[in-house]
PDB file of C-alpha atoms in Angstrom:
ATOM      1  CA  MET A   1      47.812   7.767 -26.984  1.00  0.00           C
ATOM      2  CA  ASP A   2      48.189   6.029 -23.642  1.00  0.00           C
ATOM      3  CA  GLU A   3      51.236   4.180 -24.906  1.00  0.00           C
ATOM      4  CA  VAL A   4      52.845   7.478 -25.933  1.00  0.00           C
ATOM      5  CA  VAL A   5      52.260   8.935 -22.448  1.00  0.00           C
ATOM      6  CA  VAL A   6      53.662   5.799 -20.808  1.00  0.00           C
ATOM      7  CA  ASP A   7      56.734   5.931 -23.046  1.00  0.00           C
ATOM      8  CA  GLN A   8      57.287   9.592 -22.164  1.00  0.00           C
ATOM      9  CA  ILE A   9      56.959   8.852 -18.446  1.00  0.00           C
ATOM     10  CA  MET A  10      59.385   5.935 -18.725  1.00  0.00           C
ATOM     11  CA  ASN A  11      61.831   8.100 -20.647  1.00  0.00           C
ATOM     12  CA  VAL A  12      61.681  10.846 -18.031  1.00  0.00           C
ATOM     13  CA  ALA A  13      62.074   8.281 -15.241  1.00  0.00           C
ATOM     14  CA  HIS A  14      65.067   6.734 -17.012  1.00  0.00           C
ATOM     15  CA  GLN A  15      66.711  10.136 -17.396  1.00  0.00           C
ATOM     16  CA  ALA A  16      66.043  10.956 -13.738  1.00  0.00           C
ATOM     17  CA  VAL A  17      67.587   7.681 -12.570  1.00  0.00           C
ATOM     18  CA  SER A  18      70.590   8.218 -14.862  1.00  0.00           C
ATOM     19  CA  TRP A  19      71.090  11.731 -13.504  1.00  0.00           C
ATOM     20  CA  ILE A  20      70.839  10.535  -9.897  1.00  0.00           C
ATOM     21  CA  ALA A  21      73.355   7.766 -10.601  1.00  0.00           C
ATOM     22  CA  PHE A  22      75.626  10.305 -12.319  1.00  0.00           C
ATOM     23  CA  VAL A  23      75.610  12.605  -9.277  1.00  0.00           C
ATOM     24  CA  ALA A  24      75.913   9.715  -6.814  1.00  0.00           C
ATOM     25  CA  ILE A  25      78.942   8.186  -8.491  1.00  0.00           C
ATOM     26  CA  ILE A  26      80.718  11.575  -8.617  1.00  0.00           C
ATOM     27  CA  PHE A  27      80.046  12.819  -5.093  1.00  0.00           C
ATOM     28  CA  GLY A  28      79.145   9.591  -3.284  1.00  0.00           C
ATOM     29  CA  GLY A  29      82.771   8.821  -2.464  1.00  0.00           C
ATOM     30  CA  VAL A  30      83.225  12.202  -0.792  1.00  0.00           C
ATOM     31  CA  VAL A  31      80.201  12.008   1.517  1.00  0.00           C
ATOM     32  CA  PRO A  32      81.744   9.529   4.030  1.00  0.00           C
ATOM     33  CA  TYR A  33      84.478  12.031   4.884  1.00  0.00           C
ATOM     34  CA  ILE A  34      82.074  14.803   5.857  1.00  0.00           C
ATOM     35  CA  PRO A  35      81.292  13.361   9.351  1.00  0.00           C
ATOM     36  CA  GLN A  36      84.995  12.522   9.851  1.00  0.00           C
ATOM     37  CA  TYR A  37      85.967  16.073   8.878  1.00  0.00           C
ATOM     38  CA  ARG A  38      83.401  17.511  11.279  1.00  0.00           C
ATOM     39  CA  ASP A  39      84.543  15.230  14.108  1.00  0.00           C
ATOM     40  CA  ILE A  40      88.154  16.303  13.677  1.00  0.00           C
ATOM     41  CA  ARG A  41      87.195  19.976  13.557  1.00  0.00           C
ATOM     42  CA  ARG A  42      85.001  19.613  16.651  1.00  0.00           C
ATOM     43  CA  THR A  43      87.434  17.610  18.794  1.00  0.00           C
ATOM     44  CA  GLN A  44      90.659  19.053  17.366  1.00  0.00           C
ATOM     45  CA  ASN A  45      91.972  15.502  17.422  1.00  0.00           C
ATOM     46  CA  ALA A  46      92.895  13.627  14.233  1.00  0.00           C
ATOM     47  CA  GLU A  47      94.382  10.593  15.979  1.00  0.00           C
ATOM     48  CA  GLY A  48      91.504   8.293  15.105  1.00  0.00           C
ATOM     49  CA  PHE A  49      91.835   8.948  11.368  1.00  0.00           C
ATOM     50  CA  SER A  50      94.742   7.473   9.430  1.00  0.00           C
ATOM     51  CA  THR A  51      96.243   9.925   6.959  1.00  0.00           C
ATOM     52  CA  TYR A  52      97.451   6.903   5.018  1.00  0.00           C
ATOM     53  CA  VAL A  53      93.849   6.657   3.831  1.00  0.00           C
ATOM     54  CA  CYS A  54      94.497   9.947   2.053  1.00  0.00           C
ATOM     55  CA  LEU A  55      97.715   8.559   0.572  1.00  0.00           C
ATOM     56  CA  VAL A  56      95.935   5.480  -0.789  1.00  0.00           C
ATOM     57  CA  LEU A  57      93.131   7.502  -2.373  1.00  0.00           C
ATOM     58  CA  LEU A  58      95.467  10.096  -3.853  1.00  0.00           C
ATOM     59  CA  VAL A  59      97.632   7.447  -5.512  1.00  0.00           C
ATOM     60  CA  ALA A  60      94.623   5.432  -6.703  1.00  0.00           C
ATOM     61  CA  ASN A  61      92.801   8.367  -8.259  1.00  0.00           C
ATOM     62  CA  ILE A  62      95.882   9.864  -9.893  1.00  0.00           C
ATOM     63  CA  LEU A  63      96.611   6.498 -11.511  1.00  0.00           C
ATOM     64  CA  ARG A  64      92.980   6.131 -12.559  1.00  0.00           C
ATOM     65  CA  ILE A  65      93.061   9.493 -14.347  1.00  0.00           C
ATOM     66  CA  LEU A  66      96.233   8.436 -16.167  1.00  0.00           C
ATOM     67  CA  PHE A  67      94.618   5.094 -17.045  1.00  0.00           C
ATOM     68  CA  ARG A  68      91.885   6.955 -18.935  1.00  0.00           C
ATOM     69  CA  PHE A  69      94.465   8.209 -21.445  1.00  0.00           C
ATOM     70  CA  GLY A  70      95.115   4.596 -22.423  1.00  0.00           C
ATOM     71  CA  ARG A  71      91.632   3.148 -22.079  1.00  0.00           C
ATOM     72  CA  PHE A  72      88.458   5.186 -22.092  1.00  0.00           C
ATOM     73  CA  PHE A  73      85.941   4.839 -19.265  1.00  0.00           C
ATOM     74  CA  GLU A  74      82.854   6.833 -18.337  1.00  0.00           C
ATOM     75  CA  THR A  75      83.188  10.545 -17.587  1.00  0.00           C
ATOM     76  CA  PRO A  76      81.489  10.322 -14.139  1.00  0.00           C
ATOM     77  CA  LEU A  77      84.355   8.120 -12.951  1.00  0.00           C
ATOM     78  CA  LEU A  78      86.833  10.735 -14.141  1.00  0.00           C
ATOM     79  CA  TRP A  79      85.055  13.489 -12.224  1.00  0.00           C
ATOM     80  CA  GLN A  80      84.853  11.217  -9.208  1.00  0.00           C
ATOM     81  CA  SER A  81      88.653  10.950  -9.195  1.00  0.00           C
ATOM     82  CA  ILE A  82      89.123  14.713  -9.516  1.00  0.00           C
ATOM     83  CA  ILE A  83      86.685  15.465  -6.671  1.00  0.00           C
ATOM     84  CA  MET A  84      88.267  12.783  -4.474  1.00  0.00           C
ATOM     85  CA  ILE A  85      91.771  14.184  -4.952  1.00  0.00           C
ATOM     86  CA  ILE A  86      90.574  17.630  -3.874  1.00  0.00           C
ATOM     87  CA  THR A  87      88.791  16.122  -0.859  1.00  0.00           C
ATOM     88  CA  MET A  88      91.855  14.202   0.304  1.00  0.00           C
ATOM     89  CA  LEU A  89      94.005  17.320   0.087  1.00  0.00           C
ATOM     90  CA  ILE A  90      91.453  19.143   2.248  1.00  0.00           C
ATOM     91  CA  MET A  91      91.531  16.298   4.796  1.00  0.00           C
ATOM     92  CA  LEU A  92      95.335  16.364   4.855  1.00  0.00           C
ATOM     93  CA  ASN A  93      95.333  20.104   5.386  1.00  0.00           C
ATOM     94  CA  LEU A  94      92.980  19.746   8.358  1.00  0.00           C
ATOM     95  CA  CYS A  95      94.886  16.843   9.930  1.00  0.00           C
ATOM     96  CA  THR A  96      98.188  18.662   9.556  1.00  0.00           C
ATOM     97  CA  SER A  97      96.913  21.861  11.168  1.00  0.00           C
ATOM     98  CA  VAL A  98      95.360  19.905  14.048  1.00  0.00           C
ATOM     99  CA  ARG A  99      98.538  17.912  14.587  1.00  0.00           C
ATOM    100  CA  LEU A 100     100.679  21.046  14.660  1.00  0.00           C
ATOM    101  CA  THR A 101      98.355  22.599  17.198  1.00  0.00           C
ATOM    102  CA  SER A 102      98.335  19.555  19.496  1.00  0.00           C
ATOM    103  CA  GLU A 103     102.011  18.644  19.154  1.00  0.00           C
ATOM    104  CA  LEU A 104     103.841  21.924  19.511  1.00  0.00           C
ATOM    105  CA  ASN A 105     106.915  20.215  20.905  1.00  0.00           C
ATOM    106  CA  THR A 106     107.239  17.639  18.112  1.00  0.00           C
ATOM    107  CA  LYS A 107     110.191  18.014  15.800  1.00  0.00           C
ATOM    108  CA  ARG A 108     109.226  19.421  12.452  1.00  0.00           C
ATOM    109  CA  ARG A 109     109.658  17.046   9.539  1.00  0.00           C
ATOM    110  CA  SER A 110     109.785  18.284   5.969  1.00  0.00           C
ATOM    111  CA  PHE A 111     109.512  16.622   2.531  1.00  0.00           C
ATOM    112  CA  THR A 112     111.989  19.116   1.124  1.00  0.00           C
ATOM    113  CA  ALA A 113     114.014  18.929   4.336  1.00  0.00           C
ATOM    114  CA  ALA A 114     114.681  22.642   4.675  1.00  0.00           C
ATOM    115  CA  ASP A 115     116.378  23.802   7.842  1.00  0.00           C
ATOM    116  CA  SER A 116     114.024  24.769  10.645  1.00  0.00           C
ATOM    117  CA  LYS A 117     114.270  28.323  11.940  1.00  0.00           C
ATOM    118  CA  ASP A 118     112.533  27.540  15.254  1.00  0.00           C
ATOM    119  CA  GLU A 119     114.334  28.917  18.276  1.00  0.00           C
ATOM    120  CA  GLU A 120     114.119  25.668  20.247  1.00  0.00           C
ATOM    121  CA  ILE A 121     114.298  23.062  17.478  1.00  0.00           C
ATOM    122  CA  LYS A 122     116.793  22.701  14.677  1.00  0.00           C
ATOM    123  CA  VAL A 123     116.421  20.021  12.041  1.00  0.00           C
ATOM    124  CA  SER A 124     119.314  18.899   9.869  1.00  0.00           C
ATOM    125  CA  LYS A 125     118.894  19.808   6.222  1.00  0.00           C
ATOM    126  CA  ARG A 126     117.522  17.108   3.938  1.00  0.00           C
ATOM    127  CA  LEU A 127     117.418  17.310   0.169  1.00  0.00           C
ATOM    128  CA  PHE A 128     114.253  16.896  -1.862  1.00  0.00           C
ATOM    129  CA  LEU A 129     115.435  13.540  -3.216  1.00  0.00           C
ATOM    130  CA  ASP A 130     117.078  12.437   0.019  1.00  0.00           C
ATOM    131  CA  PHE A 131     114.336  12.806   2.593  1.00  0.00           C
ATOM    132  CA  ASP A 132     114.260  10.536   5.631  1.00  0.00           C
ATOM    133  CA  ARG A 133     112.075   7.537   4.747  1.00  0.00           C
ATOM    134  CA  ASN A 134     111.340   7.018   8.439  1.00  0.00           C
ATOM    135  CA  TYR A 135     109.216  10.165   8.329  1.00  0.00           C
ATOM    136  CA  PHE A 136     107.520   9.467   5.020  1.00  0.00           C
ATOM    137  CA  TRP A 137     103.957  10.819   5.075  1.00  0.00           C
ATOM    138  CA  SER A 138     104.580  12.149   8.586  1.00  0.00           C
ATOM    139  CA  TRP A 139     105.652  15.663   7.714  1.00  0.00           C
ATOM    140  CA  SER A 140     104.763  18.790   9.639  1.00  0.00           C
ATOM    141  CA  GLY A 141     103.514  21.029   6.838  1.00  0.00           C
ATOM    142  CA  PHE A 142     100.721  20.582   4.311  1.00  0.00           C
ATOM    143  CA  VAL A 143     102.983  22.030   1.616  1.00  0.00           C
ATOM    144  CA  ASP A 144     105.253  19.003   2.009  1.00  0.00           C
ATOM    145  CA  TYR A 145     102.379  16.650   1.261  1.00  0.00           C
ATOM    146  CA  LEU A 146     101.429  18.773  -1.724  1.00  0.00           C
ATOM    147  CA  GLN A 147     104.977  18.650  -3.054  1.00  0.00           C
ATOM    148  CA  CYS A 148     105.040  14.866  -2.680  1.00  0.00           C
ATOM    149  CA  VAL A 149     101.735  14.476  -4.546  1.00  0.00           C
ATOM    150  CA  LEU A 150     102.915  16.742  -7.363  1.00  0.00           C
ATOM    151  CA  ALA A 151     106.224  14.881  -7.648  1.00  0.00           C
ATOM    152  CA  PHE A 152     104.422  11.534  -7.864  1.00  0.00           C
ATOM    153  CA  THR A 153     101.950  12.886 -10.424  1.00  0.00           C
ATOM    154  CA  VAL A 154     104.684  14.245 -12.695  1.00  0.00           C
ATOM    155  CA  LEU A 155     106.713  11.022 -12.493  1.00  0.00           C
ATOM    156  CA  ALA A 156     103.693   8.774 -13.103  1.00  0.00           C
ATOM    157  CA  ALA A 157     102.499  10.960 -15.994  1.00  0.00           C
ATOM    158  CA  TYR A 158     105.932  10.855 -17.626  1.00  0.00           C
ATOM    159  CA  VAL A 159     106.154   7.040 -17.386  1.00  0.00           C
ATOM    160  CA  THR A 160     102.597   6.738 -18.724  1.00  0.00           C
ATOM    161  CA  TYR A 161     103.440   8.991 -21.656  1.00  0.00           C
ATOM    162  CA  LEU A 162     106.443   6.822 -22.555  1.00  0.00           C
ATOM    163  CA  LEU A 163     104.554   3.509 -22.310  1.00  0.00           C
ATOM    164  CA  LEU A 164     101.088   4.555 -23.445  1.00  0.00           C
ATOM    165  CA  ASP A 165     101.313   2.359 -26.553  1.00  0.00           C
ATOM    166  CA  SER A 166     101.880  -0.762 -24.457  1.00  0.00           C
ATOM    167  CA  VAL A 167      98.615  -2.621 -23.851  1.00  0.00           C
ATOM    168  CA  LEU A 168     100.213  -4.566 -21.007  1.00  0.00           C
ATOM    169  CA  PHE A 169     101.279  -1.363 -19.259  1.00  0.00           C
ATOM    170  CA  VAL A 170      97.888   0.322 -19.685  1.00  0.00           C
ATOM    171  CA  GLU A 171      95.985  -2.671 -18.335  1.00  0.00           C
ATOM    172  CA  SER A 172      98.454  -3.017 -15.460  1.00  0.00           C
ATOM    173  CA  LEU A 173      98.053   0.683 -14.699  1.00  0.00           C
ATOM    174  CA  GLY A 174      94.286   0.284 -14.546  1.00  0.00           C
ATOM    175  CA  PHE A 175      94.557  -2.715 -12.249  1.00  0.00           C
ATOM    176  CA  LEU A 176      97.057  -0.939  -9.996  1.00  0.00           C
ATOM    177  CA  ALA A 177      94.748   2.088  -9.748  1.00  0.00           C
ATOM    178  CA  VAL A 178      91.646   0.173  -8.695  1.00  0.00           C
ATOM    179  CA  PHE A 179      93.570  -2.327  -6.543  1.00  0.00           C
ATOM    180  CA  THR A 180      95.176   0.537  -4.627  1.00  0.00           C
ATOM    181  CA  GLU A 181      91.725   2.007  -4.040  1.00  0.00           C
ATOM    182  CA  ALA A 182      90.464  -1.417  -2.971  1.00  0.00           C
ATOM    183  CA  MET A 183      93.092  -1.310  -0.213  1.00  0.00           C
ATOM    184  CA  LEU A 184      91.638   1.983   1.017  1.00  0.00           C
ATOM    185  CA  GLY A 185      90.428   0.579   4.304  1.00  0.00           C
ATOM    186  CA  THR A 186      93.626  -1.268   5.193  1.00  0.00           C
ATOM    187  CA  PRO A 187      95.394   1.740   6.804  1.00  0.00           C
ATOM    188  CA  GLN A 188      92.313   2.332   8.969  1.00  0.00           C
ATOM    189  CA  LEU A 189      92.089  -1.408   9.660  1.00  0.00           C
ATOM    190  CA  TYR A 190      95.710  -1.434  10.830  1.00  0.00           C
ATOM    191  CA  CYS A 191      95.271   1.784  12.783  1.00  0.00           C
ATOM    192  CA  ASN A 192      92.341   0.271  14.701  1.00  0.00           C
ATOM    193  CA  PHE A 193      94.282  -2.932  15.335  1.00  0.00           C
ATOM    194  CA  GLN A 194      97.310  -1.012  16.564  1.00  0.00           C
ATOM    195  CA  ASN A 195      95.250   1.141  18.930  1.00  0.00           C
ATOM    196  CA  LYS A 196      93.091  -1.836  19.945  1.00  0.00           C
ATOM    197  CA  SER A 197      90.159   0.527  19.580  1.00  0.00           C
ATOM    198  CA  THR A 198      87.996   2.312  17.030  1.00  0.00           C
ATOM    199  CA  GLU A 199      87.683   5.397  19.231  1.00  0.00           C
ATOM    200  CA  GLY A 200      88.144   8.594  17.245  1.00  0.00           C
ATOM    201  CA  MET A 201      87.126   6.926  13.992  1.00  0.00           C
ATOM    202  CA  SER A 202      83.812   7.998  12.522  1.00  0.00           C
ATOM    203  CA  ILE A 203      81.600   4.916  12.327  1.00  0.00           C
ATOM    204  CA  LYS A 204      79.315   6.871  10.006  1.00  0.00           C
ATOM    205  CA  MET A 205      82.247   7.185   7.639  1.00  0.00           C
ATOM    206  CA  VAL A 206      82.764   3.409   7.521  1.00  0.00           C
ATOM    207  CA  LEU A 207      79.048   2.719   7.059  1.00  0.00           C
ATOM    208  CA  MET A 208      79.027   5.172   4.159  1.00  0.00           C
ATOM    209  CA  TRP A 209      82.182   3.510   2.793  1.00  0.00           C
ATOM    210  CA  THR A 210      80.388   0.159   2.777  1.00  0.00           C
ATOM    211  CA  SER A 211      77.166   1.397   1.197  1.00  0.00           C
ATOM    212  CA  GLY A 212      79.062   3.539  -1.311  1.00  0.00           C
ATOM    213  CA  ASP A 213      81.433   0.755  -2.319  1.00  0.00           C
ATOM    214  CA  THR A 214      78.509  -1.633  -2.737  1.00  0.00           C
ATOM    215  CA  PHE A 215      76.718   0.865  -4.970  1.00  0.00           C
ATOM    216  CA  LYS A 216      79.915   1.539  -6.896  1.00  0.00           C
ATOM    217  CA  SER A 217      80.575  -2.159  -7.517  1.00  0.00           C
ATOM    218  CA  GLY A 218      77.037  -2.567  -8.810  1.00  0.00           C
ATOM    219  CA  TYR A 219      77.521   0.484 -11.030  1.00  0.00           C
ATOM    220  CA  PHE A 220      80.682  -1.045 -12.486  1.00  0.00           C
ATOM    221  CA  LEU A 221      78.830  -4.260 -13.294  1.00  0.00           C
ATOM    222  CA  LEU A 222      75.804  -2.549 -14.855  1.00  0.00           C
ATOM    223  CA  THR A 223      77.882  -0.174 -16.994  1.00  0.00           C
ATOM    224  CA  GLN A 224      80.271  -2.952 -18.040  1.00  0.00           C
ATOM    225  CA  ALA A 225      83.286  -1.064 -16.715  1.00  0.00           C
ATOM    226  CA  PRO A 226      86.720  -2.686 -17.186  1.00  0.00           C
ATOM    227  CA  VAL A 227      86.928  -5.951 -15.255  1.00  0.00           C
ATOM    228  CA  GLN A 228      89.591  -4.537 -12.919  1.00  0.00           C
ATOM    229  CA  PHE A 229      87.067  -2.031 -11.597  1.00  0.00           C
ATOM    230  CA  TRP A 230      84.360  -4.374 -10.341  1.00  0.00           C
ATOM    231  CA  ILE A 231      86.674  -7.108  -9.047  1.00  0.00           C
ATOM    232  CA  CYS A 232      88.566  -4.630  -6.870  1.00  0.00           C
ATOM    233  CA  GLY A 233      85.281  -2.955  -5.931  1.00  0.00           C
ATOM    234  CA  LEU A 234      84.079  -6.221  -4.393  1.00  0.00           C
ATOM    235  CA  LEU A 235      87.415  -6.587  -2.589  1.00  0.00           C
ATOM    236  CA  GLN A 236      86.944  -3.080  -1.180  1.00  0.00           C
ATOM    237  CA  VAL A 237      83.535  -4.062   0.226  1.00  0.00           C
ATOM    238  CA  CYS A 238      85.181  -6.997   2.042  1.00  0.00           C
ATOM    239  CA  VAL A 239      87.712  -4.665   3.692  1.00  0.00           C
ATOM    240  CA  ASP A 240      84.883  -2.338   4.786  1.00  0.00           C
ATOM    241  CA  LEU A 241      83.084  -5.270   6.400  1.00  0.00           C
ATOM    242  CA  ALA A 242      86.280  -6.197   8.260  1.00  0.00           C
ATOM    243  CA  ILE A 243      86.435  -2.688   9.754  1.00  0.00           C
ATOM    244  CA  LEU A 244      82.786  -2.925  10.800  1.00  0.00           C
ATOM    245  CA  PHE A 245      83.668  -6.187  12.550  1.00  0.00           C
ATOM    246  CA  GLN A 246      86.412  -4.322  14.436  1.00  0.00           C
ATOM    247  CA  VAL A 247      83.829  -1.782  15.564  1.00  0.00           C
ATOM    248  CA  TYR A 248      81.657  -4.586  16.933  1.00  0.00           C
ATOM    249  CA  PHE A 249      84.549  -6.520  18.479  1.00  0.00           C
ATOM    250  CA  TYR A 250      86.271  -3.615  20.248  1.00  0.00           C
ATOM    251  CA  SER A 251      82.957  -2.255  21.560  1.00  0.00           C
ATOM    252  CA  ARG A 252      81.861  -5.690  22.799  1.00  0.00           C
ATOM    253  CA  PHE A 253      85.272  -6.748  24.090  1.00  0.00           C
ATOM    254  CA  PRO A 254      87.238  -3.578  25.017  1.00  0.00           C
ATOM    255  CA  GLN A 255      90.999  -4.038  24.864  1.00  0.00           C
ATOM    256  CA  LYS A 256      93.632  -2.446  27.049  1.00  0.00           C
ATOM    257  CA  PRO A 257      94.248   1.064  25.657  1.00  0.00           C
ATOM    258  CA  VAL A 258      97.523   1.461  23.784  1.00  0.00           C
ATOM    259  CA  SER A 259      99.665   4.427  24.674  1.00  0.00           C
ATOM    260  CA  HIS A 260      99.471   7.099  21.980  1.00  0.00           C
ATOM    261  CA  THR A 261     103.079   8.042  22.513  1.00  0.00           C
ATOM    262  CA  THR A 262     104.275   5.464  20.046  1.00  0.00           C
ATOM    263  CA  HIS A 263     107.294   6.141  17.900  1.00  0.00           C
ATOM    264  CA  THR A 264     106.712   8.540  15.045  1.00  0.00           C
ATOM    265  CA  THR A 265     107.969   6.024  12.505  1.00  0.00           C
ATOM    266  CA  SER A 266     104.973   3.769  13.127  1.00  0.00           C
ATOM    267  CA  ALA A 267     101.913   3.783  10.903  1.00  0.00           C
ATOM    268  CA  LYS A 268      99.784   5.306  13.670  1.00  0.00           C
ATOM    269  CA  ALA A 269      97.082   7.695  12.499  1.00  0.00           C
ATOM    270  CA  LEU A 270      98.375  11.242  12.552  1.00  0.00           C
TER     271      LEU A 270
END
């Protein structure tokens, strides 16, 4: 009788742990952006956050979803990608609105390159397929980012559909997806290096990145996810640790502040 009770308790405990892991893997990647989102809303300044982080995560998660059509992986990872895409679009929307508010005199830049109707500023017309690469991912309107993401999704889905029977392509797609995500911290790493400071960046966000990526890498190993997943997960943890080192270094040895009036073609956080 006691053995039956123990077995029932162990079964319930196992289900509880599985459910917690299920929820954590889906929403854990979103949590780090909550303090960053709140900081941007509170200060109305998005300069410390690199929008290229959003670009990296959007590309990585779109490719991961397409990879699932060629090689099955666990459903929680699929939902994680969907939730992350929505989160990054929300972050882009916030950063764009804040930038427009703080830079009223900046020339408007558009993905579709439509003519501006502003009284003071006129922008030459640029076609959808002939946008200025100098302003890539530095557009003025959230709709432009949305159009770019949709265009990339349609193109990537079409190529995947054509080459879905190729094992080499499918495996390469999976590696590209997780490797892109592993490079998540590099835009923030470069942004901090360029500004010679981590001011404006949420340290809580980076700490959550590190803990989340560590948990995620362990999850990949325990669930025997495709090898690309856990190798790139470990690489992602290394990048997170490099950013934490920047936090320590720039706080211990403050550098001369870099002027934030750098050219708009740079990779400065927007």
